[in-house]
Amino acid sequence: MPLLEPEPEALRPGTAREPAPDRVTDRSATGTPEPLRAELTALLGADKVLWKISDLVRYASDASPYRFLPRVVLVPEDIDDISAILSYAHGKGREVVFRAAGTSLNGQAQGEDILVDVRRHWTGIEVLDDGARARIRPGTTVLRANTTLARYGRLLGPDPASAIACTVGGVVANNASGMTAGTTRNSYRTLASLTFVLPSGTVVDTADPAADQELARAEPDLCAGLLALKAEIEADEELTARIRAKYAIKNTNGYRLDAFLDGATPVQILRGLMVGSEGTFGFISETVFDTLPLDRRVTSALLFFPSLTAAAAAVPRFNEAGAIAVEVMDGNTLRASVSVKGVPADWAALPRETAALLVEFRAPDEAGQEAFEEAAAEVMRGLDLVVPAASVTNAFTRDAGTIAGYWKARKAFVTAVGGSRPSGTTLITEDFAVPPDRLADACEALLELQSRHGFDAAVAGHAAHGNLHFLLAFDAALPADVERYDAFMQEFCALVVDRFDGSLKAEHATGRNIAPFLEREWGERATELMWRTKQVIDPEGVLAPRIVLDRDPRAHLRGLKTIPKVEAVADPCIECGFCEPTCPSEDLTTTPRQRIVLRREMMRQADGSPVEAGLLDAYGYDAVDTCAGDSTCKLACPVGIDTGAMMKGFRHRRHTPREERIAALTAKNFRVVEASARLAVAAGDAIGKRGGDRLLASVTRLARRAVRPDLVPEWLPQLPGSAARELPRTTRAGASAVYYPACVNRIFAGPEAGPGGTPALSLAEAVVAVSERAGKPVWIPGDVAGTCCATIWHSKGYDAGNRVMANRIVEAAWGWTAGGTLPLVVDASSCTLGIAEEVVPYLSEDNRELHRELTVVDSLVWAAGELLPELTVFERAGSAVLHPTCSMEHLGDVEQLRVLAEACAEEVTVPDGAGCCAFAGDRGMLHKELTDAATAKEAAEVNSLDYDAYLSANRMCEIGMERATGHPYRSALIELERATRPPGR
């Protein structure tokens, strides 16, 4: 054990607590039992079998209100692995559930035996026919697929609100739709073909002309069974008419019986049945979609009505006018949404009966947009609109920022209600559909039902399709609350089915919550046909039992998860999983959601239980050490949770008082530390150039093992040499800004050469030169040495050192800028973020006042806004690829990086897979495996083409990307200086 290895006990929850009724029991503390673990390891290999208790717990939760602990988690790489798993399950009588993003809302991604992660190794998109079609692997997120398709002016039909995280495989398996898909643009209607693995292991490609012949040879009983069911359904005219009527509105409850009517052959029937089957019929290994045009000309309005009835009456008129989306929000939803940043505060006083419609038109060109706007204006002339608040305009607009604000307000439904629910309550997100002409009645009936059962009454949804959403929050640890929820569900199902003849699930799929009520909606005859279909396709019941079909009338109450209180920053988490695709450690250890899920399980446990001990033992590395601390999870989270901040807090808790004192001492003496670091880098560079990289790496690895991996960096051959001791000479007189070279750029040198081997200036030299050239000279203060943005201490949780440096830099910056008279230009995006935002909580009251007077500007913003308009570009590179950093995302500076790059290169690319590199200051040297995992997809994409320039705006991120790709990344400011340098200079 390393000398300074932190004690896991430091992370033990310090609160007195009673064991929760749904806690993981002690018999699971050792993880996957034998011989299951050994047999699967022999079958697949150790790296594909996750067996520790921490692995099982982090996969036990998804976005639903349910929680089931798997016996083992498998991570297959290819169809051969899938077939092997299914064969094993058949032979051993075991059950298998497939899980991708875990964003499903009704427990579809949970299993109690073998759980199979089909996200990690199943990503990728191939664009076909110039974008008209796309071959997409099931672990690819909808956002990632649409980002690629956007280059061809195309997009997928399904557009679920969880597109940032949900995967294409999950969308197909649930037939998820969204704001615009309705019944015509969903997966059932837009899938060209599927490749899937049946429970028997048989692989079917529905695009293969010989697919039916091969299936008949491999699965004769299955083919005969499907055709017999088809004949039986078609012979029943009443049932056939009922099936067609059920799919006239959105419906994802139960199996797609219309597949028997739409498909002529067994393969065609299976293609339809797989859509919405929720993993109970097979594994979807590949999809081919017919894509739709991406109409970029957008016109939208947020219209306010005196009542839900008035709003609902306008919906069919906008549908007839060609609106692509018509979204409804009731008054309670509108008022609650003011808790979300950016939503007008005066909505808080809106009358309860107020309702609003968000209406959007999309067109391919100006003529089409004008035609839609004329049609919308005609509808508007007959509407009874109200202006219940000063911020209300009731006008259509083309302004992208305003439209984004409208959608933020619409999506604030989950954010506002989910984030503000009482601590300790489980959140359920439900949806249903009614005939669109019954929309107003359904809204009013739902609100009354919610109020009568003691739930917050609020409704929103896709009004164009009669699809409504609502949320329920209750405490699953309280039997009375569970019974209240049950009573609501019984009445709700009766209301939807008996009064409105609606769908109990419009787009979220059946899942565990509605499975007991399936027969209530479909009737005995149709429901039995669904059971028989399952028997034909999966006769041994291997796949996802109890997720679509369940005869237990109280199955919706089984496995409800309690939500124990955890650290305040994470307590509002609704476990939706939106954070996961942004997380650098997603494919290495844990995600933000999983870090919180693991913490919640610790809180369910009795103090000192074997399960708690196992979780604590793994948490240090899996959660705390391998968190990049970049906080991009906060940007993706609908309730704004910063799990990175929580991990930094845990790092602080693990520090001994002695470590805190040493960290504070380094802050107080940072001038010496900075100079020493520069000398050490220079020495390492000199040794490395003499062939000593392997020696340096070996020495640092030994030191890491002896001391502690999280304290001693590992030498990387990609590390540059040391920066010059002296910064460029500048003068304060006439300066347009104060230029603050970040300490990383005062320690590490910049790139050794530019395109074609031309000598490269240091970043400081480039910023000074290009600013002077633009007539906006900058001044570098003579005493910047020994100062820092404080991120070094902040990222590691050294609060005392952070406080020392945060106050020092603000005091210094206030003096340099003459009390904020001049802007402070910072040349590393993470340092800009640190000085502008992250130092604030650690400042004294006096220094907070000084900070408020500062204008902190990232060098990208300075260059794009102040310098570029005054410069002449003399030489552009042919192509450039960009790496936007996570700090740029927080600052909103990504567009400025693109602007600068487009000025310097003919063609500019931002990789579709770009994300945080996780180098995170020195974390890439402390845990290089983290950066390896975080950059793998982006690096593969970058290396698929050759570029003339590789650009970013943070030296450590540039080092990380150079290590990942083998290409020399440099600051866009250096490239700007080169491109605008007069010929001959």
Short mmCIF file of N, CA, C and O in Angstrom, two decimals, residues 746-787:
data_model
loop_
_atom_site.label_atom_id
_atom_site.label_comp_id
_atom_site.label_asym_id
_atom_site.label_seq_id
_atom_site.Cartn_x
_atom_site.Cartn_y
_atom_site.Cartn_z
N ARG A 746 3.38 29.70 -18.18
CA ARG A 746 4.64 30.24 -17.67
C ARG A 746 5.60 29.10 -17.29
O ARG A 746 6.78 29.35 -17.04
N ILE A 747 5.06 27.89 -17.20
CA ILE A 747 5.87 26.72 -16.83
C ILE A 747 6.21 25.87 -18.06
O ILE A 747 7.36 25.50 -18.27
N PHE A 748 5.18 25.57 -18.87
CA PHE A 748 5.39 24.71 -20.04
C PHE A 748 5.56 25.54 -21.30
O PHE A 748 4.86 26.54 -21.50
N ALA A 749 6.44 25.09 -22.17
CA ALA A 749 6.63 25.75 -23.46
C ALA A 749 5.45 25.44 -24.37
O ALA A 749 4.70 24.47 -24.18
N GLY A 750 5.31 26.27 -25.41
CA GLY A 750 4.30 26.03 -26.42
C GLY A 750 4.81 25.05 -27.44
O GLY A 750 5.84 24.37 -27.25
N PRO A 751 4.12 24.92 -28.58
CA PRO A 751 4.55 23.99 -29.63
C PRO A 751 5.89 24.41 -30.21
O PRO A 751 6.22 25.59 -30.27
N GLU A 752 6.65 23.41 -30.62
CA GLU A 752 7.99 23.71 -31.13
C GLU A 752 7.97 24.29 -32.53
O GLU A 752 8.87 25.01 -32.93
N ALA A 753 6.93 23.97 -33.31
CA ALA A 753 6.89 24.46 -34.69
C ALA A 753 5.46 24.57 -35.16
O ALA A 753 4.56 23.90 -34.66
N GLY A 754 5.23 25.44 -36.14
CA GLY A 754 3.93 25.59 -36.75
C GLY A 754 3.84 24.76 -38.01
O GLY A 754 4.67 23.90 -38.27
N PRO A 755 2.80 25.00 -38.85
CA PRO A 755 2.64 24.26 -40.10
C PRO A 755 3.88 24.39 -40.98
O PRO A 755 4.47 25.47 -41.09
N GLY A 756 4.28 23.27 -41.56
CA GLY A 756 5.44 23.30 -42.45
C GLY A 756 6.75 23.46 -41.74
O GLY A 756 7.79 23.74 -42.35
N GLY A 757 6.74 23.31 -40.42
CA GLY A 757 7.98 23.42 -39.67
C GLY A 757 8.41 24.84 -39.36
O GLY A 757 9.53 25.05 -38.87
N THR A 758 7.56 25.82 -39.63
CA THR A 758 7.92 27.20 -39.33
C THR A 758 8.05 27.39 -37.83
O THR A 758 7.28 26.83 -37.06
N PRO A 759 9.01 28.19 -37.38
CA PRO A 759 9.18 28.40 -35.94
C PRO A 759 7.91 28.99 -35.33
O PRO A 759 7.28 29.87 -35.92
N ALA A 760 7.54 28.50 -34.18
CA ALA A 760 6.33 28.98 -33.51
C ALA A 760 6.70 29.89 -32.35
O ALA A 760 7.64 29.61 -31.60
N LEU A 761 5.93 30.96 -32.21
CA LEU A 761 6.09 31.81 -31.04
C LEU A 761 5.48 31.13 -29.84
O LEU A 761 4.63 30.24 -29.96
N SER A 762 5.90 31.54 -28.65
CA SER A 762 5.20 31.09 -27.45
C SER A 762 3.82 31.73 -27.46
O SER A 762 3.56 32.70 -28.18
N LEU A 763 2.91 31.19 -26.65
CA LEU A 763 1.57 31.77 -26.60
C LEU A 763 1.63 33.22 -26.15
O LEU A 763 0.94 34.08 -26.71
N ALA A 764 2.44 33.51 -25.13
CA ALA A 764 2.54 34.88 -24.65
C ALA A 764 3.05 35.81 -25.76
O ALA A 764 2.52 36.91 -25.96
N GLU A 765 4.05 35.37 -26.50
CA GLU A 765 4.58 36.18 -27.59
C GLU A 765 3.50 36.39 -28.67
O GLU A 765 3.37 37.49 -29.22
N ALA A 766 2.73 35.35 -28.95
CA ALA A 766 1.70 35.44 -29.97
C ALA A 766 0.60 36.41 -29.56
O ALA A 766 0.14 37.23 -30.37
N VAL A 767 0.14 36.34 -28.31
CA VAL A 767 -0.92 37.23 -27.84
C VAL A 767 -0.45 38.69 -27.88
O VAL A 767 -1.18 39.58 -28.32
N VAL A 768 0.76 38.93 -27.42
CA VAL A 768 1.30 40.29 -27.43
C VAL A 768 1.42 40.80 -28.87
O VAL A 768 1.01 41.92 -29.19
N ALA A 769 1.94 39.94 -29.75
CA ALA A 769 2.17 40.37 -31.13
C ALA A 769 0.87 40.64 -31.86
O ALA A 769 0.72 41.67 -32.54
N VAL A 770 -0.09 39.75 -31.74
CA VAL A 770 -1.33 39.90 -32.50
C VAL A 770 -2.17 41.04 -31.94
O VAL A 770 -2.89 41.74 -32.67
N SER A 771 -2.08 41.28 -30.64
CA SER A 771 -2.81 42.42 -30.05
C SER A 771 -2.22 43.74 -30.54
O SER A 771 -2.95 44.68 -30.89
N GLU A 772 -0.91 43.81 -30.56
CA GLU A 772 -0.24 45.01 -31.07
C GLU A 772 -0.59 45.23 -32.54
O GLU A 772 -0.87 46.35 -32.97
N ARG A 773 -0.61 44.15 -33.28
CA ARG A 773 -0.90 44.23 -34.72
C ARG A 773 -2.32 44.76 -34.96
O ARG A 773 -2.57 45.46 -35.94
N ALA A 774 -3.23 44.44 -34.07
CA ALA A 774 -4.62 44.89 -34.21
C ALA A 774 -4.85 46.28 -33.63
O ALA A 774 -5.98 46.78 -33.66
N GLY A 775 -3.80 46.89 -33.11
CA GLY A 775 -3.96 48.20 -32.50
C GLY A 775 -4.59 48.17 -31.13
O GLY A 775 -5.12 49.17 -30.65
N LYS A 776 -4.52 46.98 -30.48
CA LYS A 776 -5.08 46.81 -29.13
C LYS A 776 -3.99 46.22 -28.24
O LYS A 776 -4.07 45.07 -27.80
N PRO A 777 -2.92 46.98 -27.97
CA PRO A 777 -1.79 46.43 -27.20
C PRO A 777 -2.22 46.01 -25.80
O PRO A 777 -3.16 46.55 -25.21
N VAL A 778 -1.52 45.00 -25.27
CA VAL A 778 -1.80 44.50 -23.93
C VAL A 778 -0.57 44.70 -23.05
O VAL A 778 0.55 44.84 -23.54
N TRP A 779 -0.83 44.70 -21.76
CA TRP A 779 0.26 44.86 -20.78
C TRP A 779 0.30 43.65 -19.87
O TRP A 779 -0.71 43.23 -19.32
N ILE A 780 1.49 43.06 -19.73
CA ILE A 780 1.71 41.96 -18.79
C ILE A 780 2.34 42.55 -17.53
O ILE A 780 3.46 43.07 -17.58
N PRO A 781 1.67 42.47 -16.40
CA PRO A 781 2.25 43.01 -15.16
C PRO A 781 3.57 42.31 -14.82
O PRO A 781 3.76 41.12 -15.11
N GLY A 782 4.45 43.02 -14.20
CA GLY A 782 5.76 42.47 -13.87
C GLY A 782 5.75 41.50 -12.72
O GLY A 782 6.73 40.77 -12.51
N ASP A 783 4.65 41.43 -11.98
CA ASP A 783 4.61 40.56 -10.80
C ASP A 783 3.59 39.43 -10.93
O ASP A 783 3.00 39.00 -9.93
N VAL A 784 3.38 38.94 -12.16
CA VAL A 784 2.44 37.81 -12.30
C VAL A 784 3.02 36.52 -11.73
O VAL A 784 2.27 35.63 -11.31
N ALA A 785 4.35 36.39 -11.69
CA ALA A 785 4.96 35.19 -11.12
C ALA A 785 4.50 35.02 -9.68
O ALA A 785 4.45 35.98 -8.91
N GLY A 786 4.16 33.80 -9.33
CA GLY A 786 3.70 33.53 -7.97
C GLY A 786 2.19 33.65 -7.80
O GLY A 786 1.67 33.44 -6.71
N THR A 787 1.49 33.99 -8.90
CA THR A 787 0.03 34.04 -8.84
C THR A 787 -0.54 32.93 -9.71
O THR A 787 0.12 32.40 -10.59
#
